[in-house]
Structures are given as structure tokens and as C-alpha cells.
């Protein structure tokens, strides 16, 4: 009887560990798929294999840096804002100008703060020189606490790219 109880507990433990490992692997796979989906918004013409993580946890704001075969770098950023902050991707050209920007999530106030997720803000950044203060001209009036950290984050990414990646 005691042996059956030991085997039952052992099998239950093994089943719990295996279930946890499978859940973790599933979560990581879904996270990676969502990440690649966002990266493909910037470069829809490249294959999924063209994106490679080159660095992680670079700073408080730079979460990941992706190398894109034949294109350059995409920075996954997370900055504080007025309320919840913003997670976004920014692709930079070799000269430090913004190729594209995509907001992933924004926890700031609907209306003003959430303008950083909208197309006019995205379009205003394209082609701007992120290595200078020119990029700071795009602060959204009334949403300074939401937009300024994004612009400063983009400047940080450009500086990192110029200093460390080229």
C-alpha cells in the first residue's frame, strides 16, 4: 500500500512538471509569434527567419534589439508615460533616421495619451534624424508626458546604434 502511494505521488509530480514545462513552451512560442507579427508590420517583405535577436535587456527602455537581414536594426522599447507607458518598436536606418515606428501597447489616457499609437504620430517620425534633437519636435501638445519619453527612447536607440552596433 505504501509503495502504491509513493508511486502515485511520484507520477503526479512528474505530470505536474511536464505540464508546467509544456505551458511555458507554449507561452514562449505564442510570445515569439506575436513579436514576429509586430516586426513584420515594419518589414512585411522579409521572411520570419530574417529577424534575429542580437541583444536583450540593454537598458531600462531598450528591451531587445533585432537585426534584420539586409535592412538594419529594430529596437523593442518600453518607456514610462503619464499613466501606463508605451511599448513600441522603432526601426532605424544606418544614418540614425527613423525608418518606421509601431506602437505595441499604450496604457496612457485615451484621447491625448493614446495619440502615440495612431498613424499621424507614426508618419511624423519617419525620416526624422534621431541622433539630434530634431526628433523632439514631434512632442504631441497636451500629451507631452506620453510622447516625450517615446522620442527620448528613440534618441537613446539611435545613440546606442551609432556607438555599439556599427
PDB file of C-alpha atoms in Angstrom:
ATOM      1  CA  UNK A   1       0.000   0.000   0.000  1.00  0.00           C
ATOM      2  CA  UNK A   2       2.811   2.394   0.931  1.00  0.00           C
ATOM      3  CA  UNK A   3       4.599   1.668  -2.360  1.00  0.00           C
ATOM      4  CA  UNK A   4       1.470   2.492  -4.388  1.00  0.00           C
ATOM      5  CA  UNK A   5       1.120   5.793  -2.565  1.00  0.00           C
ATOM      6  CA  UNK A   6       4.776   6.672  -3.298  1.00  0.00           C
ATOM      7  CA  UNK A   7       4.389   5.808  -6.973  1.00  0.00           C
ATOM      8  CA  UNK A   8       1.175   7.838  -7.210  1.00  0.00           C
ATOM      9  CA  UNK A   9       2.818  10.888  -5.685  1.00  0.00           C
ATOM     10  CA  UNK A  10       5.869  10.453  -7.921  1.00  0.00           C
ATOM     11  CA  UNK A  11       3.724  10.194 -11.081  1.00  0.00           C
ATOM     12  CA  UNK A  12       1.653  13.206 -10.037  1.00  0.00           C
ATOM     13  CA  UNK A  13       4.834  15.225  -9.530  1.00  0.00           C
ATOM     14  CA  UNK A  14       6.217  14.194 -12.923  1.00  0.00           C
ATOM     15  CA  UNK A  15       2.883  15.040 -14.591  1.00  0.00           C
ATOM     16  CA  UNK A  16       2.827  18.480 -12.930  1.00  0.00           C
ATOM     17  CA  UNK A  17       6.401  19.238 -14.016  1.00  0.00           C
ATOM     18  CA  UNK A  18       5.723  18.107 -17.584  1.00  0.00           C
ATOM     19  CA  UNK A  19       2.513  20.168 -17.712  1.00  0.00           C
ATOM     20  CA  UNK A  20       4.344  23.242 -16.433  1.00  0.00           C
ATOM     21  CA  UNK A  21       7.131  22.791 -18.979  1.00  0.00           C
ATOM     22  CA  UNK A  22       4.612  22.442 -21.821  1.00  0.00           C
ATOM     23  CA  UNK A  23       2.694  25.533 -20.665  1.00  0.00           C
ATOM     24  CA  UNK A  24       5.937  27.526 -20.528  1.00  0.00           C
ATOM     25  CA  UNK A  25       6.982  26.375 -24.016  1.00  0.00           C
ATOM     26  CA  UNK A  26       3.525  27.203 -25.393  1.00  0.00           C
ATOM     27  CA  UNK A  27       3.637  30.679 -23.856  1.00  0.00           C
ATOM     28  CA  UNK A  28       7.100  31.353 -25.290  1.00  0.00           C
ATOM     29  CA  UNK A  29       6.007  30.162 -28.745  1.00  0.00           C
ATOM     30  CA  UNK A  30       2.928  32.416 -28.688  1.00  0.00           C
ATOM     31  CA  UNK A  31       5.017  35.366 -27.475  1.00  0.00           C
ATOM     32  CA  UNK A  32       7.562  34.840 -30.252  1.00  0.00           C
ATOM     33  CA  UNK A  33       4.810  34.591 -32.882  1.00  0.00           C
ATOM     34  CA  UNK A  34       3.229  37.850 -31.666  1.00  0.00           C
ATOM     35  CA  UNK A  35       6.620  39.540 -31.649  1.00  0.00           C
ATOM     36  CA  UNK A  36       7.364  38.458 -35.227  1.00  0.00           C
ATOM     37  CA  UNK A  37       3.912  39.636 -36.291  1.00  0.00           C
ATOM     38  CA  UNK A  38       4.748  43.118 -34.974  1.00  0.00           C
ATOM     39  CA  UNK A  39       8.184  43.061 -36.629  1.00  0.00           C
ATOM     40  CA  UNK A  40       6.543  42.157 -39.945  1.00  0.00           C
ATOM     41  CA  UNK A  41       4.488  45.373 -39.754  1.00  0.00           C
ATOM     42  CA  UNK A  42       7.734  47.274 -40.236  1.00  0.00           C
ATOM     43  CA  UNK A  43       9.307  44.952 -42.816  1.00  0.00           C
ATOM     44  CA  UNK A  44       6.481  42.907 -44.371  1.00  0.00           C
ATOM     45  CA  UNK A  45       8.662  41.893 -47.314  1.00  0.00           C
ATOM     46  CA  UNK A  46      11.218  39.877 -45.301  1.00  0.00           C
ATOM     47  CA  UNK A  47      10.916  36.281 -44.148  1.00  0.00           C
ATOM     48  CA  UNK A  48      10.368  35.354 -40.499  1.00  0.00           C
ATOM     49  CA  UNK A  49      13.914  33.984 -40.409  1.00  0.00           C
ATOM     50  CA  UNK A  50      15.363  37.402 -41.268  1.00  0.00           C
ATOM     51  CA  UNK A  51      14.753  38.691 -37.713  1.00  0.00           C
ATOM     52  CA  UNK A  52      17.426  37.783 -35.185  1.00  0.00           C
ATOM     53  CA  UNK A  53      17.691  38.938 -31.578  1.00  0.00           C
ATOM     54  CA  UNK A  54      21.177  40.387 -31.117  1.00  0.00           C
ATOM     55  CA  UNK A  55      20.832  41.845 -27.610  1.00  0.00           C
ATOM     56  CA  UNK A  56      18.371  41.757 -24.701  1.00  0.00           C
ATOM     57  CA  UNK A  57      17.804  43.971 -21.684  1.00  0.00           C
ATOM     58  CA  UNK A  58      20.203  46.646 -22.874  1.00  0.00           C
ATOM     59  CA  UNK A  59      18.774  49.370 -20.629  1.00  0.00           C
ATOM     60  CA  UNK A  60      15.627  50.309 -18.751  1.00  0.00           C
ATOM     61  CA  UNK A  61      13.999  51.286 -22.026  1.00  0.00           C
ATOM     62  CA  UNK A  62      15.668  49.043 -24.645  1.00  0.00           C
ATOM     63  CA  UNK A  63      14.234  45.548 -24.137  1.00  0.00           C
ATOM     64  CA  UNK A  64      15.557  43.865 -27.289  1.00  0.00           C
ATOM     65  CA  UNK A  65      17.459  44.659 -30.421  1.00  0.00           C
ATOM     66  CA  UNK A  66      16.690  42.722 -33.586  1.00  0.00           C
ATOM     67  CA  UNK A  67      18.979  42.541 -36.564  1.00  0.00           C
ATOM     68  CA  UNK A  68      17.041  42.388 -39.818  1.00  0.00           C
ATOM     69  CA  UNK A  69      18.919  40.712 -42.616  1.00  0.00           C
ATOM     70  CA  UNK A  70      19.758  43.282 -45.247  1.00  0.00           C
ATOM     71  CA  UNK A  71      17.843  46.090 -43.529  1.00  0.00           C
ATOM     72  CA  UNK A  72      19.314  47.209 -40.208  1.00  0.00           C
ATOM     73  CA  UNK A  73      18.048  47.126 -36.631  1.00  0.00           C
ATOM     74  CA  UNK A  74      14.705  47.224 -34.871  1.00  0.00           C
ATOM     75  CA  UNK A  75      14.612  48.226 -31.218  1.00  0.00           C
ATOM     76  CA  UNK A  76      11.869  46.956 -28.928  1.00  0.00           C
ATOM     77  CA  UNK A  77      11.362  49.706 -26.382  1.00  0.00           C
ATOM     78  CA  UNK A  78       9.323  50.197 -23.238  1.00  0.00           C
ATOM     79  CA  UNK A  79       9.045  53.696 -21.766  1.00  0.00           C
ATOM     80  CA  UNK A  80       7.153  55.206 -18.865  1.00  0.00           C
ATOM     81  CA  UNK A  81       4.420  57.664 -19.687  1.00  0.00           C
ATOM     82  CA  UNK A  82       1.693  59.639 -17.987  1.00  0.00           C
ATOM     83  CA  UNK A  83      -0.085  56.570 -16.659  1.00  0.00           C
ATOM     84  CA  UNK A  84       0.951  53.197 -18.037  1.00  0.00           C
ATOM     85  CA  UNK A  85       3.681  53.895 -20.520  1.00  0.00           C
ATOM     86  CA  UNK A  86       4.197  52.629 -24.037  1.00  0.00           C
ATOM     87  CA  UNK A  87       5.787  49.574 -25.585  1.00  0.00           C
ATOM     88  CA  UNK A  88       6.897  50.117 -29.180  1.00  0.00           C
ATOM     89  CA  UNK A  89       9.224  49.119 -31.990  1.00  0.00           C
ATOM     90  CA  UNK A  90      11.432  51.559 -33.842  1.00  0.00           C
ATOM     91  CA  UNK A  91      13.468  50.721 -36.932  1.00  0.00           C
ATOM     92  CA  UNK A  92      16.417  52.975 -37.636  1.00  0.00           C
ATOM     93  CA  UNK A  93      18.339  53.479 -40.844  1.00  0.00           C
ATOM     94  CA  UNK A  94      22.145  53.293 -40.696  1.00  0.00           C
ATOM     95  CA  UNK A  95      22.368  57.098 -40.578  1.00  0.00           C
ATOM     96  CA  UNK A  96      20.149  57.270 -37.459  1.00  0.00           C
ATOM     97  CA  UNK A  97      16.976  58.405 -39.182  1.00  0.00           C
ATOM     98  CA  UNK A  98      13.714  56.712 -38.287  1.00  0.00           C
ATOM     99  CA  UNK A  99      12.634  54.145 -40.856  1.00  0.00           C
ATOM    100  CA  UNK A 100       9.412  53.242 -39.041  1.00  0.00           C
ATOM    101  CA  UNK A 101       7.710  53.208 -35.651  1.00  0.00           C
ATOM    102  CA  UNK A 102       4.982  50.866 -34.398  1.00  0.00           C
ATOM    103  CA  UNK A 103       3.257  51.161 -31.029  1.00  0.00           C
ATOM    104  CA  UNK A 104       2.606  47.745 -29.475  1.00  0.00           C
ATOM    105  CA  UNK A 105       0.729  48.842 -26.366  1.00  0.00           C
ATOM    106  CA  UNK A 106      -0.117  52.048 -24.549  1.00  0.00           C
ATOM    107  CA  UNK A 107      -1.578  52.386 -21.069  1.00  0.00           C
ATOM    108  CA  UNK A 108      -1.943  56.160 -21.088  1.00  0.00           C
ATOM    109  CA  UNK A 109      -5.086  58.247 -21.180  1.00  0.00           C
ATOM    110  CA  UNK A 110      -7.413  57.540 -24.088  1.00  0.00           C
ATOM    111  CA  UNK A 111      -7.596  60.506 -26.417  1.00  0.00           C
ATOM    112  CA  UNK A 112      -4.485  62.545 -25.750  1.00  0.00           C
ATOM    113  CA  UNK A 113      -2.001  59.967 -24.463  1.00  0.00           C
ATOM    114  CA  UNK A 114      -3.109  57.301 -26.894  1.00  0.00           C
ATOM    115  CA  UNK A 115      -2.270  59.536 -29.879  1.00  0.00           C
ATOM    116  CA  UNK A 116       1.201  57.954 -29.789  1.00  0.00           C
ATOM    117  CA  UNK A 117      -0.400  54.780 -31.173  1.00  0.00           C
ATOM    118  CA  UNK A 118      -2.040  56.500 -34.120  1.00  0.00           C
ATOM    119  CA  UNK A 119      -0.944  56.814 -37.747  1.00  0.00           C
ATOM    120  CA  UNK A 120      -0.311  60.614 -37.766  1.00  0.00           C
ATOM    121  CA  UNK A 121       2.287  60.264 -34.988  1.00  0.00           C
ATOM    122  CA  UNK A 122       3.844  57.259 -36.727  1.00  0.00           C
ATOM    123  CA  UNK A 123       4.050  59.125 -40.020  1.00  0.00           C
ATOM    124  CA  UNK A 124       5.527  62.238 -38.374  1.00  0.00           C
ATOM    125  CA  UNK A 125       8.512  60.229 -37.139  1.00  0.00           C
ATOM    126  CA  UNK A 126       9.510  58.633 -40.426  1.00  0.00           C
ATOM    127  CA  UNK A 127      12.686  60.149 -41.818  1.00  0.00           C
ATOM    128  CA  UNK A 128      13.435  62.223 -38.707  1.00  0.00           C
ATOM    129  CA  UNK A 129      17.031  62.321 -37.506  1.00  0.00           C
ATOM    130  CA  UNK A 130      17.008  60.569 -34.143  1.00  0.00           C
ATOM    131  CA  UNK A 131      20.653  61.416 -33.462  1.00  0.00           C
ATOM    132  CA  UNK A 132      19.760  65.092 -32.949  1.00  0.00           C
ATOM    133  CA  UNK A 133      17.075  66.997 -31.076  1.00  0.00           C
ATOM    134  CA  UNK A 134      15.088  67.255 -34.334  1.00  0.00           C
ATOM    135  CA  UNK A 135      13.118  64.214 -33.209  1.00  0.00           C
ATOM    136  CA  UNK A 136      11.935  66.090 -30.098  1.00  0.00           C
ATOM    137  CA  UNK A 137       9.949  68.473 -32.329  1.00  0.00           C
ATOM    138  CA  UNK A 138       7.280  65.773 -32.568  1.00  0.00           C
ATOM    139  CA  UNK A 139       6.094  66.072 -28.963  1.00  0.00           C
ATOM    140  CA  UNK A 140       2.299  65.958 -29.017  1.00  0.00           C
ATOM    141  CA  UNK A 141       0.808  69.095 -27.472  1.00  0.00           C
ATOM    142  CA  UNK A 142      -1.281  68.099 -24.450  1.00  0.00           C
ATOM    143  CA  UNK A 143       0.320  64.661 -24.361  1.00  0.00           C
ATOM    144  CA  UNK A 144       3.888  65.624 -23.506  1.00  0.00           C
ATOM    145  CA  UNK A 145       4.159  63.013 -20.738  1.00  0.00           C
ATOM    146  CA  UNK A 146       3.188  60.286 -23.207  1.00  0.00           C
ATOM    147  CA  UNK A 147       5.062  61.358 -26.334  1.00  0.00           C
ATOM    148  CA  UNK A 148       8.298  62.825 -24.945  1.00  0.00           C
ATOM    149  CA  UNK A 149       9.517  59.535 -23.358  1.00  0.00           C
ATOM    150  CA  UNK A 150       8.966  57.795 -26.706  1.00  0.00           C
ATOM    151  CA  UNK A 151      11.010  60.405 -28.542  1.00  0.00           C
ATOM    152  CA  UNK A 152      13.773  60.279 -25.933  1.00  0.00           C
ATOM    153  CA  UNK A 153      13.722  56.475 -26.192  1.00  0.00           C
ATOM    154  CA  UNK A 154      14.157  56.709 -29.950  1.00  0.00           C
ATOM    155  CA  UNK A 155      17.103  59.058 -29.391  1.00  0.00           C
ATOM    156  CA  UNK A 156      18.607  56.530 -26.965  1.00  0.00           C
ATOM    157  CA  UNK A 157      18.225  53.766 -29.561  1.00  0.00           C
ATOM    158  CA  UNK A 158      19.923  55.901 -32.231  1.00  0.00           C
ATOM    159  CA  UNK A 159      22.797  56.712 -29.902  1.00  0.00           C
ATOM    160  CA  UNK A 160      23.188  53.036 -28.974  1.00  0.00           C
ATOM    161  CA  UNK A 161      23.142  52.037 -32.635  1.00  0.00           C
ATOM    162  CA  UNK A 162      25.802  54.631 -33.525  1.00  0.00           C
ATOM    163  CA  UNK A 163      28.048  53.759 -30.577  1.00  0.00           C
ATOM    164  CA  UNK A 164      27.712  49.978 -30.267  1.00  0.00           C
ATOM    165  CA  UNK A 165      26.216  48.419 -33.385  1.00  0.00           C
ATOM    166  CA  UNK A 166      28.155  49.989 -36.235  1.00  0.00           C
TER     167      UNK A 166
END
